DNA sequence: CTGTTAGCGCATTCAA
DNA sequence: TTGAATGCGCTAACAG
């Protein structure tokens, strides 16, 4: 029983031996090469199936040949925001449909200088890298951009013009949300925003400022809280604003997760929403629409964003020498639900 | 300028040329081989850095050599349940710490016969595969088990004894939850469970039956709803049960997502929780603890589950010839919050 | 129609 | 301490 090889992997040579042909013949038959007799082809396929030989998808050696792995790295800050999990879900769907696998890389960049995790990607075993949560000063993005590797940013952008980016119209979305609050009669509007080194936060705040300016107003810096995009941030933020001497009548949140924290804190502390306090979120994640919440928010077409980001990535991979720097901006829409109302009358 | 190679990738040979040594010398120097002069080593490192040569992590050729890629496939049904996103987050953390990347595979197995997505994994370019949402009849698990590839099941198990599995004590957890309801005085308990081809659903129902039996009771089949683990399922399920002639006073849900759907529907339709209806979930996902929800539920140590699953996987990879079939069952604990109370008095 | 040869980038012999 | 040669599994170029 000497031939009981310890090799786990079934190779094309094994199939060749089984059929009694050369290894390249197996390769050709399985690849659908027309210059192979009907009979040989059938015998090869039969043997391949019998031996459980992996066809169809590229493996290491094929990758070595073509310098292609059909794997795309997707970088995300965390999986705790359902906006991103939804985005990942759709991205995976699109990439898988095109025959690409997705390598997940969760990296919060707590230390932006630490690129150790990124080393795995820098290795360039991947066909491309898609960032979904880049900070504006991301060293990782800069380093990857310097390499000749297909790179696409989704959701958040950075101030490098030569990088493809797919984002939503945060400025317009925020503007519309603030105009909605102003129309309802609110004048003292609080802001609980995301990190001030993310394009989403900055753009949304910019839109808010524009809306206020159109009405001869400007944001009260005492009513502006910058922090992480987290439930906790909204929870503590609203309590801080509520207990300040400039108690707001409405709060514009950097995203839905923050808004849910705000609503949660409000319920806990007897602040009636929307009677005493109006709340607006951003993203329109699924929970926002639940009956128990009914959050007024700005909808961002997550599915379409993922679709376009995936498409850009595939384009980059197929024509790596095309000039990059394309920017897609997707429209948003205000979803009016139950967390906004006119401010309480002073009396 | 003939030497302007079109090759994108920087190879060890490029570094060798730069330094003026042979390719194997570069390989050795970077691998930390002691039989390399201090000076050569330094020059190699310098050149590698200068040329942006990828060290440290294995790439295609290294994988080809060792038949190892340091990549682990993780299969999950969907990213819409935050229990799984949390699990993925922790799994990623553990695997990354050990130097492994995570390839995500989202597959709902709408058609269990369709293994096309799995082909990518069957390719065996991966060092191991970790299932988090296997159904009991999963063809994918059976096929992979037949291959000699490290395989670990987390959360859900299948009836194949030879496969490593890490799961929580669903039977005890459910039992405790039902006993809690019985102690409160409930007698007509409704069940909105997950799919009846998942071990989690079956085990949780089994525990519920056991608790009822200890009190001389048994579940009313008219009050048992089996369906997907979704918000929608809980939402529609509770309305069905509430409008039946056997209206329950409490509902045990297959997981928290279902329970949130139940609570949501109850709020929407004026069914006061817990005054008119008690609700118990399972998993203790973060939302369950939010002030606005305060769901009574069964806590499953997600972090620990992920940790152990990752550890098992690494063990399997390191000693592939050890007999498999280890089963870890993690303890659960009942978290009493605000959605359970004694049933309304008949009067 | 099919076999032979070579090479993708690396690590690992064996020689020197 | 280093270099030359070899092979991982596959596809592509070249023969036949």
XYZ file of C-alpha atoms in Angstrom, chain A residues 5-341:
337
model
C -0.207 9.251 -0.583
C -0.362 11.562 2.396
C -1.308 14.405 0.114
C -4.808 15.595 0.997
C -5.441 17.479 -2.160
C -6.729 15.850 -5.306
C -4.786 17.252 -8.246
C -5.346 17.275 -11.949
C -2.534 14.779 -12.189
C -4.509 12.359 -10.072
C -7.371 12.677 -12.493
C -5.002 12.243 -15.419
C -3.596 9.064 -13.952
C -7.069 7.761 -13.341
C -8.120 8.378 -16.931
C -4.807 7.433 -18.462
C -4.086 10.725 -20.192
C -1.653 13.558 -19.606
C -2.247 16.200 -17.018
C -2.708 19.067 -19.502
C -5.392 17.063 -21.253
C -7.354 17.012 -18.044
C -6.828 20.709 -17.672
C -8.086 21.357 -21.181
C -11.056 19.049 -20.934
C -12.257 20.650 -17.741
C -11.702 24.112 -19.156
C -14.018 23.282 -22.038
C -11.352 23.393 -24.701
C -12.971 22.387 -28.004
C -9.900 20.589 -29.184
C -10.662 17.587 -27.043
C -12.477 14.477 -28.167
C -15.953 13.947 -26.876
C -14.966 10.658 -25.378
C -11.889 11.891 -23.535
C -13.841 14.797 -22.186
C -16.488 12.545 -20.755
C -14.004 10.201 -19.173
C -12.185 13.144 -17.616
C -15.341 14.629 -16.202
C -16.384 11.278 -14.820
C -13.042 10.723 -13.158
C -12.970 14.254 -11.806
C -16.322 13.747 -10.196
C -15.355 10.352 -8.895
C -12.227 11.725 -7.243
C -13.973 14.844 -6.013
C -11.679 17.061 -7.955
C -12.430 20.780 -7.612
C -13.346 22.311 -10.930
C -14.825 25.619 -11.828
C -13.212 27.876 -9.277
C -9.613 28.988 -9.398
C -7.281 27.695 -6.785
C -3.815 28.563 -5.708
C -1.965 27.397 -8.770
C -4.339 29.059 -11.157
C -3.892 32.198 -9.148
C -0.155 31.845 -9.358
C -0.419 31.599 -13.115
C -2.659 34.564 -13.680
C -1.848 36.630 -10.664
C -5.529 36.575 -9.926
C -7.319 35.039 -7.002
C -10.876 36.170 -7.551
C -10.924 37.310 -3.967
C -11.719 40.814 -2.864
C -10.827 42.238 0.503
C -13.575 44.203 2.181
C -12.571 46.425 5.056
C -15.157 47.481 7.583
C -14.744 49.177 10.941
C -17.078 46.956 12.895
C -20.102 44.773 12.470
C -22.122 46.434 15.199
C -23.925 48.881 12.916
C -26.618 47.128 10.931
C -26.093 49.619 8.134
C -22.781 48.005 7.430
C -23.960 44.467 7.858
C -26.657 45.166 5.318
C -24.078 46.701 3.025
C -21.822 43.688 3.426
C -24.708 41.384 2.698
C -25.448 43.155 -0.572
C -21.791 43.474 -1.496
C -21.312 39.795 -0.941
C -24.287 39.097 -3.127
C -22.952 41.166 -6.001
C -19.412 39.910 -5.764
C -20.472 36.294 -5.467
C -22.655 36.691 -8.532
C -19.562 37.764 -10.425
C -17.633 34.796 -9.089
C -15.647 36.661 -6.482
C -15.202 35.727 -2.859
C -15.045 38.223 -0.087
C -12.306 38.397 2.501
C -13.505 40.272 5.493
C -11.210 42.561 7.363
C -12.533 44.211 10.455
C -10.309 46.989 11.563
C -11.289 49.871 13.713
C -7.996 51.626 13.244
C -7.853 52.427 16.890
C -4.271 53.177 16.145
C -4.212 54.590 12.618
C -0.486 54.005 12.433
C -0.894 50.293 13.003
C -1.062 48.668 9.627
C -0.309 45.178 10.826
C -3.711 43.825 9.922
C -3.427 45.427 6.580
C -0.272 43.500 5.873
C -2.435 40.573 5.006
C -4.016 42.611 2.264
C -0.864 44.384 1.216
C 0.375 40.971 0.343
C -1.673 41.542 -2.809
C -2.938 38.047 -2.914
C -6.248 39.805 -3.453
C -7.641 41.101 -6.708
C -8.917 44.261 -5.106
C -9.737 46.001 -1.877
C -12.949 47.741 -0.983
C -13.086 50.099 1.975
C -16.416 50.833 3.568
C -15.342 52.793 6.596
C -12.286 54.770 5.734
C -11.460 57.712 7.898
C -10.291 60.792 6.063
C -6.766 60.368 7.363
C -6.600 56.621 6.863
C -3.019 55.497 6.472
C -4.261 52.208 5.108
C -6.006 53.868 2.204
C -2.959 55.932 1.434
C -0.652 52.957 1.441
C -2.937 50.860 -0.720
C -3.411 53.713 -3.133
C 0.339 53.907 -3.505
C 0.335 50.251 -4.521
C -1.043 49.302 -7.872
C -4.010 47.464 -6.441
C -7.630 48.052 -7.458
C -9.150 50.156 -4.725
C -12.689 51.396 -4.229
C -14.164 53.351 -1.351
C -17.808 52.882 -0.465
C -19.883 55.015 1.880
C -17.025 57.145 3.097
C -14.530 59.029 0.973
C -11.090 60.489 1.530
C -9.506 63.641 0.124
C -7.596 61.827 -2.604
C -9.110 62.552 -5.970
C -7.606 59.604 -7.796
C -9.549 57.003 -5.849
C -12.911 55.656 -6.966
C -15.639 56.387 -4.473
C -19.308 55.537 -4.209
C -21.173 57.509 -1.582
C -24.591 58.925 -0.885
C -25.533 62.555 -1.095
C -24.990 63.290 2.553
C -25.072 67.041 2.088
C -28.492 67.073 0.447
C -29.852 64.443 2.787
C -28.899 66.386 5.881
C -30.149 69.594 4.359
C -33.542 68.092 3.717
C -33.723 66.731 7.237
C -32.922 70.080 8.808
C -35.368 71.887 6.539
C -38.003 69.442 7.738
C -37.258 70.376 11.353
C -37.255 74.076 10.534
C -40.611 73.777 8.788
C -42.029 72.138 11.868
C -40.960 75.232 13.753
C -37.815 74.071 15.517
C -35.157 76.672 16.137
C -32.914 75.149 18.775
C -31.582 72.049 17.088
C -28.989 69.827 18.720
C -26.466 67.733 16.811
C -25.068 64.381 17.836
C -22.687 63.537 15.050
C -20.231 60.832 14.141
C -16.429 61.064 14.281
C -15.124 64.303 12.825
C -12.599 62.468 10.696
C -15.196 60.716 8.560
C -16.554 62.143 5.360
C -20.080 61.124 6.265
C -20.067 63.185 9.454
C -18.484 66.182 7.821
C -20.768 66.151 4.807
C -23.885 65.715 6.903
C -22.912 68.572 9.144
C -22.147 70.666 6.093
C -25.631 70.034 4.747
C -27.133 70.951 8.092
C -25.226 74.222 8.183
C -26.377 75.035 4.659
C -30.023 74.485 5.576
C -29.708 76.655 8.642
C -27.929 79.355 6.675
C -30.738 79.487 4.147
C -32.921 80.519 7.036
C -30.497 82.964 8.518
C -29.478 80.605 11.304
C -26.339 78.851 12.349
C -25.637 75.894 14.604
C -24.967 76.522 18.261
C -21.588 74.982 18.941
C -22.738 74.166 22.453
C -25.407 71.956 20.927
C -22.942 70.008 18.758
C -21.609 66.704 20.007
C -19.075 64.742 17.972
C -18.394 61.137 18.829
C -18.491 57.556 17.647
C -21.351 56.249 15.568
C -22.780 54.297 18.465
C -25.921 53.746 20.459
C -24.047 54.748 23.589
C -22.972 58.018 22.019
C -26.568 58.972 21.289
C -27.695 57.816 24.694
C -25.227 59.900 26.649
C -25.232 62.754 24.157
C -28.917 63.515 24.420
C -28.774 63.529 28.207
C -25.934 66.013 28.097
C -27.828 68.301 25.710
C -31.092 67.906 27.611
C -29.471 68.988 30.827
C -27.683 71.966 29.322
C -29.055 75.467 29.675
C -29.757 75.504 25.954
C -32.074 72.477 25.910
C -32.880 71.719 22.249
C -36.333 70.911 20.891
C -34.965 68.636 18.203
C -31.893 66.567 17.568
C -30.281 65.710 14.276
C -28.254 62.525 14.604
C -25.242 61.461 12.565
C -26.850 58.108 11.869
C -29.692 55.856 12.941
C -27.707 53.976 15.535
C -27.047 57.241 17.362
C -30.697 58.209 16.926
C -31.839 54.949 18.451
C -29.630 55.666 21.434
C -31.254 59.072 21.714
C -34.768 57.637 21.557
C -33.787 54.971 24.041
C -32.416 57.486 26.549
C -35.426 59.706 26.056
C -37.829 56.863 26.849
C -35.817 55.879 29.845
C -35.824 59.401 31.231
C -39.393 60.335 30.455
C -38.579 62.720 27.633
C -41.520 62.211 25.300
C -40.640 61.780 21.651
C -41.770 63.626 19.601
C -43.909 65.738 21.947
C -41.012 67.173 23.888
C -38.177 66.265 21.589
C -37.970 65.512 17.879
C -35.335 63.119 16.608
C -34.009 62.577 13.095
C -31.618 59.847 12.087
C -29.670 58.976 8.958
C -29.418 55.749 6.905
C -32.851 54.197 7.405
C -31.647 50.883 8.707
C -34.347 48.230 9.131
C -34.894 48.828 12.851
C -35.772 52.438 12.131
C -38.985 51.269 10.534
C -40.082 48.935 13.313
C -43.403 49.868 14.863
C -41.842 50.353 18.252
C -39.461 52.946 16.880
C -40.833 54.643 13.763
C -37.799 56.836 13.367
C -37.848 59.786 11.002
C -34.662 59.472 9.020
C -32.838 59.989 5.752
C -32.888 56.958 3.537
C -29.720 55.899 1.797
C -30.113 53.266 -0.864
C -27.834 50.670 0.654
C -28.550 48.053 -1.964
C -27.821 50.363 -4.841
C -24.698 51.664 -3.173
C -23.401 48.126 -2.782
C -24.316 47.294 -6.346
C -22.448 50.242 -7.776
C -19.448 49.768 -5.520
C -19.173 46.148 -6.596
C -19.490 47.140 -10.217
C -16.757 49.757 -9.924
C -14.509 47.225 -8.311
C -15.020 44.738 -11.103
C -14.331 47.452 -13.672
C -11.113 48.406 -11.906
C -10.021 44.806 -11.882
C -10.788 44.312 -15.527
C -9.086 47.459 -16.703
C -6.462 48.324 -14.121
C -4.827 50.896 -16.334
C -7.857 53.100 -16.848
C -7.535 56.356 -14.959
C -9.344 56.111 -11.657
C -11.036 58.778 -9.596
C -14.639 58.237 -10.526
C -17.118 59.517 -7.985
C -20.695 58.270 -7.710
C -23.069 60.180 -5.484
C -26.387 58.489 -4.793
C -29.532 60.424 -3.961
C -31.154 60.272 -0.548
C -34.725 60.799 0.571
C -36.328 61.930 3.780
C -38.543 59.343 5.451
C -41.009 61.060 7.769
C -42.134 58.796 10.536
C -43.163 59.317 14.123
C -40.201 60.889 15.888
C -40.629 64.405 14.548
C -43.359 66.910 15.363
